[in-house]
C-alpha cells in the first residue's frame, strides 16, 4: 500500500489509532486536526503547576489497550506506567455514608453485609453475570464488523440476545441480586457512561461494574494525555504526519468517491481514502453534500452532556479518593431530568476526580487538582437552555454537597477555575448538540443498527469514533479504530494478517 494515501479528519483517540494502523500497513497518512494538539476530548489543561485531564479519566479494560499497542508493534508496559486504582470508586450517599467499590472481597463483604445482610452472595452472583456478559458481548457484538443485516440478525445472535439479557432492564435485573436501593444504584450508575438510564438500559451492562472490579480501573502516570502522546508517537514512527490548527471545510466528492478534503484556508488534500474521526453527525451535516442523512441523524437519541469544573486548589482534601461518585437518593428522577427533560436535576449526582491521590506530580506539593463532572441534558435546539444559570446552580450544589463531606472551605481555596458547558463541548470539538459522547447506546442504535463505519454511497469514506460502531469510551473507540482499519484493508483486497512495512520517521 506504499502508493496509497489517506487523510484522517480529527486527531482524537480514534483518529490517532486509525492513522497509526494505516501507516503501519503502508498508507501515506495525513491527520488534520483543528485544535493545537492531538487528543480530541482526551485532552489536557496545564496551568500553574496543575495538570487536568479534561475528558476521560478512567482507564478500563487494559487488555484492549494492550492489544492496540501490540498490533502497532509495541508493548504497552514499555510506554505507559499504569497504576491500579483500588478502591475503584468511593460512592457517597446523601446521608453522608459511603461505599468503597474494591476488588478486596473481604472488605466488600464487610461493607455490603452492613448495608444489606446476605447481599455479598448476591454481589458474587452479579459479578459472575457481568463476566458472562463481558465474555459474550465483546467478541460477538462489540469487537467485530457487521457488513450486512444478516450478519447481525441471525439465529445465533438471537440466541445471544437472550443470554445477554438485552430485553431486560438493568435496574430491574439488579433487583435479583440486591434489595437495598443504594446497592442497586451503586451497581448500575455506570450506565451513565453510555448516557443510559438503568431503568431503560439492557441488563447486558452488568459487564461494566464487572470490568471495573475484576479487570481493574487503572491510571497512567502523567494522566490520560500520556496515552495520547504514546499513540501519536507510534503513528509518527510509522510515517503518519499531523497537521494542527486548521479545520476541514469539506470533504471533496466526485460521483461515488471522495477525492480528499478542502481545508478552511482553501488548501486541498487529495487522497485515496478519507477517515473521519470528527463527530459523525457533524460530518454528515457540515462536511458532506446533503443526502438527508444529517436530518435523520438529528432525530436519533444522543448522549447527555456535562457541566465540568476544573479546580486548582491550594490545599489537599483527604476526604476524596481518586474517583468519587456522589449519588442522589432521588436516583430515577435524576436520570429523567438529564435524559428526558434535558436539564440539571434539582439534586444531581456527580463525579469528582482527584488524580493527585495517584500521581502527586499533577499539582504543586500539598495542593489538589480537582475535576468535577455534573451530567446535564444535551443542547435542546427547540427550547434552548440557560446554560449560565444551570452552570451556577451546578456549582452551588457541588460546593454544598462537598461541604457536607467536610470541605466547607473549598471555595475560598480555589486558586483558579475553568468550566465547560455543553456550548463549550459543541464549539471546541464540533459535538452535535454538545453531546459529550455522541449517539446513545439504546437498542435501536447498537451493532448493525448504529451508523456504519463506511459511507453507503462514498465507498472510500470511512468513520471512526464514538458515534459509529461499536460506540463510545476510550477502549471502545480503540476497537472502532481496529474495525475501521480492517474494513479499509478488506476493501483494498489486502489479506490479513499481512506483511507490515518498516517504520519510518515522519518529517
Tab-separated table of C-alpha atoms in Angstrom:
chain	number	residue	atom	x	y	z
A	1	UNK	CA	0.000	0.000	0.000
A	2	UNK	CA	3.016	2.338	-0.275
A	3	UNK	CA	1.358	4.313	-3.076
A	4	UNK	CA	-1.969	4.651	-1.261
A	5	UNK	CA	-2.778	7.818	0.668
A	6	UNK	CA	-5.218	8.549	3.488
A	7	UNK	CA	-6.462	11.718	5.135
A	8	UNK	CA	-7.785	11.399	8.672
A	9	UNK	CA	-10.126	14.179	9.835
A	10	UNK	CA	-9.547	14.747	13.542
A	11	UNK	CA	-6.818	13.650	15.931
A	12	UNK	CA	-8.984	12.138	18.630
A	13	UNK	CA	-8.089	8.735	20.043
A	14	UNK	CA	-9.860	7.005	17.154
A	15	UNK	CA	-8.168	9.152	14.537
A	16	UNK	CA	-4.689	8.679	16.008
A	17	UNK	CA	-5.104	4.909	16.353
A	18	UNK	CA	-6.508	4.598	12.819
A	19	UNK	CA	-3.668	6.702	11.448
A	20	UNK	CA	-1.099	4.521	13.197
A	21	UNK	CA	-2.696	1.310	11.931
A	22	UNK	CA	-2.956	2.562	8.348
A	23	UNK	CA	0.593	3.927	8.361
A	24	UNK	CA	1.872	0.607	9.625
A	25	UNK	CA	0.148	-1.035	6.681
A	26	UNK	CA	1.956	1.276	4.283
A	27	UNK	CA	-0.514	4.105	3.720
A	28	UNK	CA	0.794	7.653	3.424
A	29	UNK	CA	-1.306	9.190	6.184
A	30	UNK	CA	-2.017	12.828	6.977
A	31	UNK	CA	-4.067	13.682	10.067
A	32	UNK	CA	-5.770	17.087	10.004
A	33	UNK	CA	-6.741	18.483	13.411
A	34	UNK	CA	-8.490	21.799	14.039
A	35	UNK	CA	-7.006	22.108	17.548
A	36	UNK	CA	-3.441	22.835	18.574
A	37	UNK	CA	-2.707	19.302	19.758
A	38	UNK	CA	-3.852	15.698	19.405
A	39	UNK	CA	-6.322	14.033	21.741
A	40	UNK	CA	-9.744	15.442	20.956
A	41	UNK	CA	-11.896	15.081	24.057
A	42	UNK	CA	-8.991	13.214	25.674
A	43	UNK	CA	-7.170	16.471	26.221
A	44	UNK	CA	-5.177	18.247	28.897
A	45	UNK	CA	-5.260	21.563	30.749
A	46	UNK	CA	-1.985	22.642	32.368
A	47	UNK	CA	-1.657	25.820	34.409
A	48	UNK	CA	0.359	26.994	37.415
A	49	UNK	CA	1.658	23.510	38.159
A	50	UNK	CA	-1.767	21.861	37.957
A	51	UNK	CA	-2.459	19.275	35.254
A	52	UNK	CA	-6.029	18.196	34.430
A	53	UNK	CA	-7.371	15.513	32.125
A	54	UNK	CA	-10.234	17.445	30.531
A	55	UNK	CA	-12.056	14.377	29.230
A	56	UNK	CA	-11.855	10.661	30.077
A	57	UNK	CA	-10.243	9.785	33.412
A	58	UNK	CA	-10.993	6.060	33.649
A	59	UNK	CA	-8.547	3.629	32.058
A	60	UNK	CA	-10.730	0.495	31.777
A	61	UNK	CA	-10.296	-2.851	30.030
A	62	UNK	CA	-6.483	-2.671	29.796
A	63	UNK	CA	-6.333	-5.745	27.567
A	64	UNK	CA	-7.905	-3.696	24.742
A	65	UNK	CA	-5.221	-1.026	25.046
A	66	UNK	CA	-2.525	-3.693	25.208
A	67	UNK	CA	-3.838	-5.278	22.018
A	68	UNK	CA	-3.734	-1.911	20.234
A	69	UNK	CA	-0.113	-1.374	21.205
A	70	UNK	CA	0.756	-4.941	20.227
A	71	UNK	CA	-0.896	-4.534	16.825
A	72	UNK	CA	1.299	-1.483	16.319
A	73	UNK	CA	4.465	-3.352	17.208
A	74	UNK	CA	4.850	-2.010	20.748
A	75	UNK	CA	4.439	-3.148	24.344
A	76	UNK	CA	2.055	-1.029	26.378
A	77	UNK	CA	4.092	-1.554	29.529
A	78	UNK	CA	7.129	-0.026	27.842
A	79	UNK	CA	5.277	3.205	27.110
A	80	UNK	CA	2.764	3.667	29.931
A	81	UNK	CA	3.330	3.493	33.671
A	82	UNK	CA	-0.035	2.145	34.811
A	83	UNK	CA	-1.165	2.107	38.428
A	84	UNK	CA	-4.207	0.213	39.561
A	85	UNK	CA	-6.735	2.343	41.411
A	86	UNK	CA	-8.366	0.435	44.252
A	87	UNK	CA	-10.938	1.169	45.552
A	88	UNK	CA	-12.142	1.913	42.055
A	89	UNK	CA	-14.642	4.428	43.440
A	90	UNK	CA	-15.787	5.866	46.683
A	91	UNK	CA	-19.569	6.123	46.374
A	92	UNK	CA	-21.093	8.823	48.596
A	93	UNK	CA	-24.764	8.799	49.579
A	94	UNK	CA	-26.999	11.657	50.678
A	95	UNK	CA	-26.937	10.733	54.372
A	96	UNK	CA	-23.148	11.030	54.499
A	97	UNK	CA	-22.449	7.286	54.352
A	98	UNK	CA	-20.196	5.833	51.668
A	99	UNK	CA	-19.279	2.575	49.960
A	100	UNK	CA	-15.807	1.779	48.631
A	101	UNK	CA	-16.064	-0.371	45.498
A	102	UNK	CA	-12.980	-2.533	45.765
A	103	UNK	CA	-11.619	-5.802	44.430
A	104	UNK	CA	-10.807	-6.798	48.027
A	105	UNK	CA	-13.595	-9.289	48.616
A	106	UNK	CA	-13.204	-9.274	52.399
A	107	UNK	CA	-13.677	-5.515	52.504
A	108	UNK	CA	-16.601	-5.724	50.094
A	109	UNK	CA	-18.260	-8.391	52.191
A	110	UNK	CA	-17.966	-6.332	55.357
A	111	UNK	CA	-19.404	-3.226	53.691
A	112	UNK	CA	-22.227	-4.946	51.814
A	113	UNK	CA	-23.397	-7.042	54.750
A	114	UNK	CA	-23.548	-3.889	56.892
A	115	UNK	CA	-25.940	-2.312	54.385
A	116	UNK	CA	-27.986	-5.384	53.471
A	117	UNK	CA	-27.440	-8.703	55.261
A	118	UNK	CA	-26.932	-11.515	52.762
A	119	UNK	CA	-26.066	-9.155	49.904
A	120	UNK	CA	-22.486	-10.377	49.483
A	121	UNK	CA	-23.714	-13.624	47.942
A	122	UNK	CA	-25.796	-11.567	45.534
A	123	UNK	CA	-22.745	-9.468	44.730
A	124	UNK	CA	-20.743	-12.556	43.743
A	125	UNK	CA	-23.578	-13.776	41.527
A	126	UNK	CA	-23.872	-10.329	39.958
A	127	UNK	CA	-20.142	-10.291	39.162
A	128	UNK	CA	-20.475	-13.716	37.579
A	129	UNK	CA	-23.304	-12.475	35.373
A	130	UNK	CA	-21.190	-9.467	34.392
A	131	UNK	CA	-18.331	-11.818	33.489
A	132	UNK	CA	-20.630	-13.896	31.271
A	133	UNK	CA	-21.956	-10.785	29.545
A	134	UNK	CA	-18.444	-9.398	29.027
A	135	UNK	CA	-17.124	-12.612	27.510
A	136	UNK	CA	-20.119	-12.882	25.180
A	137	UNK	CA	-20.589	-9.260	24.149
A	138	UNK	CA	-17.073	-8.265	23.197
A	139	UNK	CA	-16.198	-10.996	20.692
A	140	UNK	CA	-19.693	-11.391	19.232
A	141	UNK	CA	-21.185	-7.880	19.233
A	142	UNK	CA	-18.621	-5.212	20.136
A	143	UNK	CA	-15.383	-6.455	18.610
A	144	UNK	CA	-16.494	-7.313	15.076
A	145	UNK	CA	-17.847	-5.631	11.963
A	146	UNK	CA	-21.358	-6.258	10.672
A	147	UNK	CA	-21.235	-5.787	6.923
A	148	UNK	CA	-24.889	-6.672	6.300
A	149	UNK	CA	-28.124	-7.202	8.161
A	150	UNK	CA	-27.889	-10.976	8.125
A	151	UNK	CA	-24.530	-10.977	9.886
A	152	UNK	CA	-26.236	-9.129	12.734
A	153	UNK	CA	-29.728	-10.580	12.770
A	154	UNK	CA	-29.434	-14.361	12.626
A	155	UNK	CA	-30.418	-17.299	14.789
A	156	UNK	CA	-27.083	-17.392	16.585
A	157	UNK	CA	-27.315	-13.729	17.564
A	158	UNK	CA	-30.974	-14.031	18.501
A	159	UNK	CA	-29.994	-16.705	20.999
A	160	UNK	CA	-27.202	-14.407	22.166
A	161	UNK	CA	-29.770	-11.675	22.732
A	162	UNK	CA	-31.389	-13.746	25.467
A	163	UNK	CA	-28.115	-14.821	27.050
A	164	UNK	CA	-27.073	-11.178	27.256
A	165	UNK	CA	-30.452	-10.130	28.705
A	166	UNK	CA	-30.753	-7.415	26.089
A	167	UNK	CA	-34.506	-7.242	26.630
A	168	UNK	CA	-34.312	-6.975	30.426
A	169	UNK	CA	-33.968	-3.634	32.192
A	170	UNK	CA	-30.731	-3.245	34.115
A	171	UNK	CA	-32.306	-1.785	37.257
A	172	UNK	CA	-34.995	-4.484	37.330
A	173	UNK	CA	-32.383	-7.177	36.802
A	174	UNK	CA	-30.074	-5.942	39.567
A	175	UNK	CA	-33.014	-6.476	41.901
A	176	UNK	CA	-32.336	-10.201	41.541
A	177	UNK	CA	-29.090	-9.626	43.458
A	178	UNK	CA	-29.752	-6.699	45.826
A	179	UNK	CA	-32.795	-5.317	47.596
A	180	UNK	CA	-31.387	-2.114	49.070
A	181	UNK	CA	-31.937	0.940	46.877
A	182	UNK	CA	-28.415	2.247	47.428
A	183	UNK	CA	-26.774	-1.013	46.399
A	184	UNK	CA	-28.899	-1.094	43.266
A	185	UNK	CA	-27.695	2.411	42.497
A	186	UNK	CA	-24.034	1.627	43.271
A	187	UNK	CA	-24.012	-1.198	40.731
A	188	UNK	CA	-25.962	0.494	37.922
A	189	UNK	CA	-24.766	4.126	37.854
A	190	UNK	CA	-22.118	3.047	35.315
A	191	UNK	CA	-24.863	3.109	32.667
A	192	UNK	CA	-24.449	6.890	32.633
A	193	UNK	CA	-21.111	6.299	30.849
A	194	UNK	CA	-23.268	5.335	27.887
A	195	UNK	CA	-25.801	8.078	28.705
A	196	UNK	CA	-28.428	5.491	29.506
A	197	UNK	CA	-30.766	5.313	32.434
A	198	UNK	CA	-30.501	1.959	34.237
A	199	UNK	CA	-34.296	1.971	34.172
A	200	UNK	CA	-34.084	1.710	30.374
A	201	UNK	CA	-30.629	0.226	29.711
A	202	UNK	CA	-30.390	-3.502	28.969
A	203	UNK	CA	-29.150	-5.749	31.762
A	204	UNK	CA	-26.219	-6.546	29.448
A	205	UNK	CA	-24.408	-3.619	31.030
A	206	UNK	CA	-23.715	-5.512	34.213
A	207	UNK	CA	-20.488	-6.082	32.275
A	208	UNK	CA	-19.408	-2.530	33.233
A	209	UNK	CA	-19.132	-2.941	37.026
A	210	UNK	CA	-17.632	-6.374	36.399
A	211	UNK	CA	-14.941	-4.879	34.147
A	212	UNK	CA	-14.095	-2.237	36.751
A	213	UNK	CA	-13.878	-4.578	39.726
A	214	UNK	CA	-12.465	-7.719	38.110
A	215	UNK	CA	-10.197	-6.230	35.416
A	216	UNK	CA	-9.430	-3.051	37.259
A	217	UNK	CA	-9.550	0.714	36.936
A	218	UNK	CA	-6.079	1.998	36.092
A	219	UNK	CA	-4.349	5.342	35.834
A	220	UNK	CA	-1.432	6.162	33.531
A	221	UNK	CA	1.094	8.239	35.446
A	222	UNK	CA	1.020	11.719	33.974
A	223	UNK	CA	-2.652	11.356	33.097
A	224	UNK	CA	-4.588	10.147	30.081
A	225	UNK	CA	-2.582	12.577	27.950
A	226	UNK	CA	0.261	10.039	28.208
A	227	UNK	CA	-1.860	7.624	26.182
A	228	UNK	CA	-2.452	10.279	23.537
A	229	UNK	CA	1.263	11.056	23.336
A	230	UNK	CA	2.242	7.396	23.123
A	231	UNK	CA	-0.165	6.680	20.252
A	232	UNK	CA	0.796	9.884	18.442
A	233	UNK	CA	4.474	8.971	18.706
A	234	UNK	CA	3.790	5.487	17.338
A	235	UNK	CA	1.797	6.886	14.422
A	236	UNK	CA	4.673	9.267	13.662
A	237	UNK	CA	7.167	6.436	13.830
A	238	UNK	CA	5.220	4.612	11.134
A	239	UNK	CA	5.207	7.732	8.966
A	240	UNK	CA	1.898	9.465	9.743
A	241	UNK	CA	2.000	13.253	9.506
A	242	UNK	CA	-0.046	15.535	11.787
A	243	UNK	CA	-1.265	18.985	10.730
A	244	UNK	CA	-2.681	21.153	13.542
A	245	UNK	CA	-4.652	24.377	13.897
A	246	UNK	CA	-6.616	24.025	10.666
A	247	UNK	CA	-10.233	22.821	10.327
A	248	UNK	CA	-11.510	20.793	7.409
A	249	UNK	CA	-14.021	22.822	5.411
A	250	UNK	CA	-15.499	19.968	3.391
A	251	UNK	CA	-14.937	16.502	2.044
A	252	UNK	CA	-14.466	16.610	-1.726
A	253	UNK	CA	-16.540	14.154	-3.742
A	254	UNK	CA	-16.666	13.003	-7.346
A	255	UNK	CA	-19.539	10.712	-8.208
A	256	UNK	CA	-19.475	7.821	-5.767
A	257	UNK	CA	-15.989	8.536	-4.430
A	258	UNK	CA	-14.354	11.043	-2.143
A	259	UNK	CA	-11.204	12.567	-3.545
A	260	UNK	CA	-9.823	14.209	-0.421
A	261	UNK	CA	-10.618	17.257	1.703
A	262	UNK	CA	-10.560	21.032	1.436
A	263	UNK	CA	-9.200	22.915	4.428
A	264	UNK	CA	-10.554	26.146	5.896
A	265	UNK	CA	-7.710	28.110	4.289
A	266	UNK	CA	-8.621	26.792	0.832
A	267	UNK	CA	-5.878	24.184	0.519
A	268	UNK	CA	-6.883	20.848	-0.957
A	269	UNK	CA	-5.510	17.498	0.141
A	270	UNK	CA	-6.034	14.675	-2.323
A	271	UNK	CA	-6.185	11.104	-1.016
A	272	UNK	CA	-7.313	7.623	-1.946
A	273	UNK	CA	-9.391	7.285	1.227
A	274	UNK	CA	-10.702	9.595	3.935
A	275	UNK	CA	-11.271	8.520	7.536
A	276	UNK	CA	-13.499	10.866	9.525
A	277	UNK	CA	-12.820	10.927	13.254
A	278	UNK	CA	-14.814	14.135	13.698
A	279	UNK	CA	-18.216	13.679	15.355
A	280	UNK	CA	-20.173	11.611	12.826
A	281	UNK	CA	-23.384	13.713	12.852
A	282	UNK	CA	-21.220	16.820	12.349
A	283	UNK	CA	-19.530	15.219	9.332
A	284	UNK	CA	-22.872	14.468	7.672
A	285	UNK	CA	-24.252	17.921	8.500
A	286	UNK	CA	-21.222	20.104	7.623
A	287	UNK	CA	-18.618	18.188	5.610
A	288	UNK	CA	-20.678	16.220	3.086
A	289	UNK	CA	-23.314	17.006	0.445
A	290	UNK	CA	-26.793	16.833	1.941
A	291	UNK	CA	-28.452	13.497	1.171
A	292	UNK	CA	-30.968	13.511	4.034
A	293	UNK	CA	-28.759	11.544	6.430
A	294	UNK	CA	-27.965	14.561	8.609
A	295	UNK	CA	-31.676	15.155	9.184
A	296	UNK	CA	-32.254	11.531	10.120
A	297	UNK	CA	-29.293	11.567	12.491
A	298	UNK	CA	-30.658	14.681	14.197
A	299	UNK	CA	-33.688	12.668	15.306
A	300	UNK	CA	-31.670	9.870	16.858
A	301	UNK	CA	-31.068	9.584	20.584
A	302	UNK	CA	-27.985	11.442	21.811
A	303	UNK	CA	-25.943	11.046	24.957
A	304	UNK	CA	-26.139	13.622	27.709
A	305	UNK	CA	-23.713	16.470	28.144
A	306	UNK	CA	-21.892	17.757	31.215
A	307	UNK	CA	-21.089	20.896	33.124
A	308	UNK	CA	-17.470	20.315	34.108
A	309	UNK	CA	-15.355	22.272	36.583
A	310	UNK	CA	-11.564	22.189	36.789
A	311	UNK	CA	-10.454	23.499	40.179
A	312	UNK	CA	-6.862	24.207	41.172
A	313	UNK	CA	-6.926	24.127	44.967
A	314	UNK	CA	-4.185	25.306	47.331
A	315	UNK	CA	-4.739	22.532	49.897
A	316	UNK	CA	-5.480	18.808	49.939
A	317	UNK	CA	-8.862	17.302	50.794
A	318	UNK	CA	-8.161	13.775	52.087
A	319	UNK	CA	-11.903	13.040	52.226
A	320	UNK	CA	-11.753	12.479	48.472
A	321	UNK	CA	-10.360	9.367	46.821
A	322	UNK	CA	-9.077	9.279	43.228
A	323	UNK	CA	-12.589	8.597	41.832
A	324	UNK	CA	-15.651	9.790	43.760
A	325	UNK	CA	-19.300	9.296	42.853
A	326	UNK	CA	-21.967	11.290	44.682
A	327	UNK	CA	-25.324	9.560	44.182
A	328	UNK	CA	-28.569	11.341	44.935
A	329	UNK	CA	-31.285	9.377	46.709
A	330	UNK	CA	-33.698	10.639	44.051
A	331	UNK	CA	-31.900	8.335	41.663
A	332	UNK	CA	-34.507	7.800	38.964
A	333	UNK	CA	-35.615	11.433	38.967
A	334	UNK	CA	-32.008	12.428	38.297
A	335	UNK	CA	-31.765	10.294	35.180
A	336	UNK	CA	-35.157	11.522	33.947
A	337	UNK	CA	-34.156	15.173	34.407
A	338	UNK	CA	-30.950	14.710	32.420
A	339	UNK	CA	-32.060	12.325	29.679
A	340	UNK	CA	-35.713	13.282	29.201
A	341	UNK	CA	-36.077	16.863	30.405
A	342	UNK	CA	-32.577	17.804	29.147
A	343	UNK	CA	-31.724	19.840	32.213
A	344	UNK	CA	-29.957	19.716	35.582
A	345	UNK	CA	-31.732	17.728	38.311
A	346	UNK	CA	-32.729	19.527	41.495
A	347	UNK	CA	-30.429	17.104	43.318
A	348	UNK	CA	-27.838	15.989	40.766
A	349	UNK	CA	-25.488	13.068	41.064
A	350	UNK	CA	-21.924	13.966	40.101
A	351	UNK	CA	-18.330	12.738	39.853
A	352	UNK	CA	-15.117	14.160	41.321
A	353	UNK	CA	-11.677	13.156	40.060
A	354	UNK	CA	-8.727	13.768	42.381
A	355	UNK	CA	-5.733	12.360	40.461
A	356	UNK	CA	-3.124	13.686	42.913
A	357	UNK	CA	-4.010	10.672	45.101
A	358	UNK	CA	-2.300	8.502	42.469
A	359	UNK	CA	0.131	10.909	40.829
A	360	UNK	CA	1.346	13.751	43.111
A	361	UNK	CA	3.123	15.389	40.167
A	362	UNK	CA	-0.225	16.672	38.852
A	363	UNK	CA	-0.323	19.517	41.398
A	364	UNK	CA	2.190	21.549	43.404
A	365	UNK	CA	3.173	19.898	46.679
A	366	UNK	CA	0.355	19.949	49.237
A	367	UNK	CA	-2.251	21.112	46.713
A	368	UNK	CA	-5.111	19.491	44.834
A	369	UNK	CA	-6.173	19.222	41.209
A	370	UNK	CA	-9.918	18.511	41.125
A	371	UNK	CA	-12.207	17.809	38.201
A	372	UNK	CA	-15.971	17.825	38.830
A	373	UNK	CA	-18.351	16.369	36.235
A	374	UNK	CA	-22.084	17.106	36.565
A	375	UNK	CA	-24.264	15.331	33.962
A	376	UNK	CA	-26.843	17.580	32.295
A	377	UNK	CA	-29.052	17.312	29.245
A	378	UNK	CA	-27.639	17.962	25.809
A	379	UNK	CA	-28.487	21.165	23.939
A	380	UNK	CA	-32.174	21.420	23.088
A	381	UNK	CA	-32.433	23.328	19.811
A	382	UNK	CA	-36.213	23.640	20.139
A	383	UNK	CA	-36.133	25.111	23.654
A	384	UNK	CA	-32.642	26.486	24.366
A	385	UNK	CA	-31.491	26.133	27.964
A	386	UNK	CA	-29.950	28.901	30.083
A	387	UNK	CA	-26.526	27.316	30.475
A	388	UNK	CA	-25.134	30.132	32.584
A	389	UNK	CA	-27.873	29.633	35.166
A	390	UNK	CA	-27.500	25.849	35.039
A	391	UNK	CA	-23.736	26.187	35.475
A	392	UNK	CA	-24.217	28.404	38.538
A	393	UNK	CA	-26.737	26.001	40.093
A	394	UNK	CA	-24.456	23.029	39.473
A	395	UNK	CA	-21.506	24.789	41.099
A	396	UNK	CA	-23.521	25.794	44.147
A	397	UNK	CA	-24.890	22.299	44.621
A	398	UNK	CA	-21.471	20.633	44.324
A	399	UNK	CA	-19.902	23.017	46.844
A	400	UNK	CA	-22.764	22.463	49.285
A	401	UNK	CA	-22.525	18.702	48.903
A	402	UNK	CA	-18.754	18.686	49.380
A	403	UNK	CA	-19.176	20.871	52.456
A	404	UNK	CA	-21.215	18.027	53.982
A	405	UNK	CA	-18.118	15.887	53.460
A	406	UNK	CA	-16.015	18.301	55.481
A	407	UNK	CA	-14.757	20.512	52.629
A	408	UNK	CA	-16.712	23.566	53.764
A	409	UNK	CA	-13.814	25.900	52.948
A	410	UNK	CA	-13.224	24.582	49.423
A	411	UNK	CA	-14.477	27.645	47.568
A	412	UNK	CA	-12.078	30.009	49.332
A	413	UNK	CA	-9.129	27.724	48.476
A	414	UNK	CA	-9.793	27.574	44.726
A	415	UNK	CA	-6.815	29.282	43.058
A	416	UNK	CA	-8.382	29.257	39.625
A	417	UNK	CA	-11.346	27.667	37.915
A	418	UNK	CA	-12.047	26.631	34.325
A	419	UNK	CA	-15.504	25.399	33.408
A	420	UNK	CA	-17.109	23.854	30.312
A	421	UNK	CA	-20.820	23.741	29.499
A	422	UNK	CA	-22.490	21.906	26.593
A	423	UNK	CA	-21.887	25.013	24.486
A	424	UNK	CA	-18.158	24.606	25.047
A	425	UNK	CA	-18.199	20.905	24.145
A	426	UNK	CA	-20.034	21.825	20.967
A	427	UNK	CA	-17.682	24.631	19.930
A	428	UNK	CA	-14.409	23.003	20.987
A	429	UNK	CA	-14.973	19.576	19.470
A	430	UNK	CA	-17.838	20.039	16.970
A	431	UNK	CA	-20.032	17.769	19.089
A	432	UNK	CA	-23.601	17.806	17.822
A	433	UNK	CA	-25.983	19.126	20.489
A	434	UNK	CA	-22.990	19.422	22.813
A	435	UNK	CA	-23.498	15.717	23.452
A	436	UNK	CA	-20.433	14.556	25.366
A	437	UNK	CA	-20.321	11.026	23.962
A	438	UNK	CA	-22.097	11.204	20.618
A	439	UNK	CA	-25.010	8.941	19.815
A	440	UNK	CA	-26.546	6.953	22.656
A	441	UNK	CA	-26.472	3.162	23.015
A	442	UNK	CA	-30.147	2.233	23.117
A	443	UNK	CA	-31.203	-0.989	21.421
A	444	UNK	CA	-32.015	0.664	18.090
A	445	UNK	CA	-28.538	2.236	17.961
A	446	UNK	CA	-26.389	-0.834	18.594
A	447	UNK	CA	-24.489	-3.191	16.317
A	448	UNK	CA	-25.656	-3.066	12.700
A	449	UNK	CA	-28.309	-0.511	13.693
A	450	UNK	CA	-25.621	2.006	14.682
A	451	UNK	CA	-24.156	4.226	11.928
A	452	UNK	CA	-21.732	2.115	9.919
A	453	UNK	CA	-18.019	2.758	9.642
A	454	UNK	CA	-18.176	3.078	5.853
A	455	UNK	CA	-20.327	5.544	3.945
A	456	UNK	CA	-23.138	3.929	1.951
A	457	UNK	CA	-22.509	5.989	-1.219
A	458	UNK	CA	-18.885	7.097	-0.997
A	459	UNK	CA	-17.233	3.734	-0.607
A	460	UNK	CA	-13.802	5.130	0.206
A	461	UNK	CA	-15.068	7.309	3.076
A	462	UNK	CA	-14.837	5.699	6.490
A	463	UNK	CA	-15.771	6.669	10.039
A	464	UNK	CA	-14.137	6.032	13.385
A	465	UNK	CA	-15.126	7.219	16.836
A	466	UNK	CA	-17.899	7.325	19.397
A	467	UNK	CA	-20.947	7.634	17.099
A	468	UNK	CA	-20.118	4.753	14.791
A	469	UNK	CA	-19.934	1.041	15.637
A	470	UNK	CA	-19.224	-0.113	18.320
A	471	UNK	CA	-19.617	3.097	20.369
A	472	UNK	CA	-18.087	5.430	22.928
A	473	UNK	CA	-15.491	5.109	25.656
A	474	UNK	CA	-11.739	5.169	25.042
A	475	UNK	CA	-11.336	1.382	24.938
A	476	UNK	CA	-14.355	1.015	22.639
A	477	UNK	CA	-13.036	3.728	20.303
A	478	UNK	CA	-9.756	1.807	20.084
A	479	UNK	CA	-11.830	-1.169	18.946
A	480	UNK	CA	-13.559	1.150	16.467
A	481	UNK	CA	-10.145	2.070	15.016
A	482	UNK	CA	-9.277	-1.606	14.591
A	483	UNK	CA	-12.613	-2.426	12.938
A	484	UNK	CA	-12.475	0.549	10.583
A	485	UNK	CA	-8.934	-0.312	9.544
A	486	UNK	CA	-9.934	-3.930	8.956
A	487	UNK	CA	-12.781	-2.705	6.742
A	488	UNK	CA	-10.404	-0.480	4.761
A	489	UNK	CA	-7.907	-3.294	4.240
A	490	UNK	CA	-10.673	-5.702	3.298
A	491	UNK	CA	-11.998	-3.249	0.705
A	492	UNK	CA	-8.469	-2.849	-0.644
A	493	UNK	CA	-8.210	-6.616	-1.056
A	494	UNK	CA	-5.399	-6.951	1.443
A	495	UNK	CA	-5.322	-10.365	3.137
A	496	UNK	CA	-4.976	-10.296	6.909
A	497	UNK	CA	-2.648	-10.852	8.591
A	498	UNK	CA	-0.242	-9.308	6.098
A	499	UNK	CA	3.456	-8.380	5.992
A	500	UNK	CA	3.995	-4.971	7.556
A	501	UNK	CA	6.207	-2.167	6.363
A	502	UNK	CA	9.301	-0.933	8.141
A	503	UNK	CA	8.762	2.075	10.428
A	504	UNK	CA	9.953	5.473	9.268
A	505	UNK	CA	10.229	8.819	10.948
A	506	UNK	CA	7.758	11.431	9.719
A	507	UNK	CA	9.007	14.919	8.955
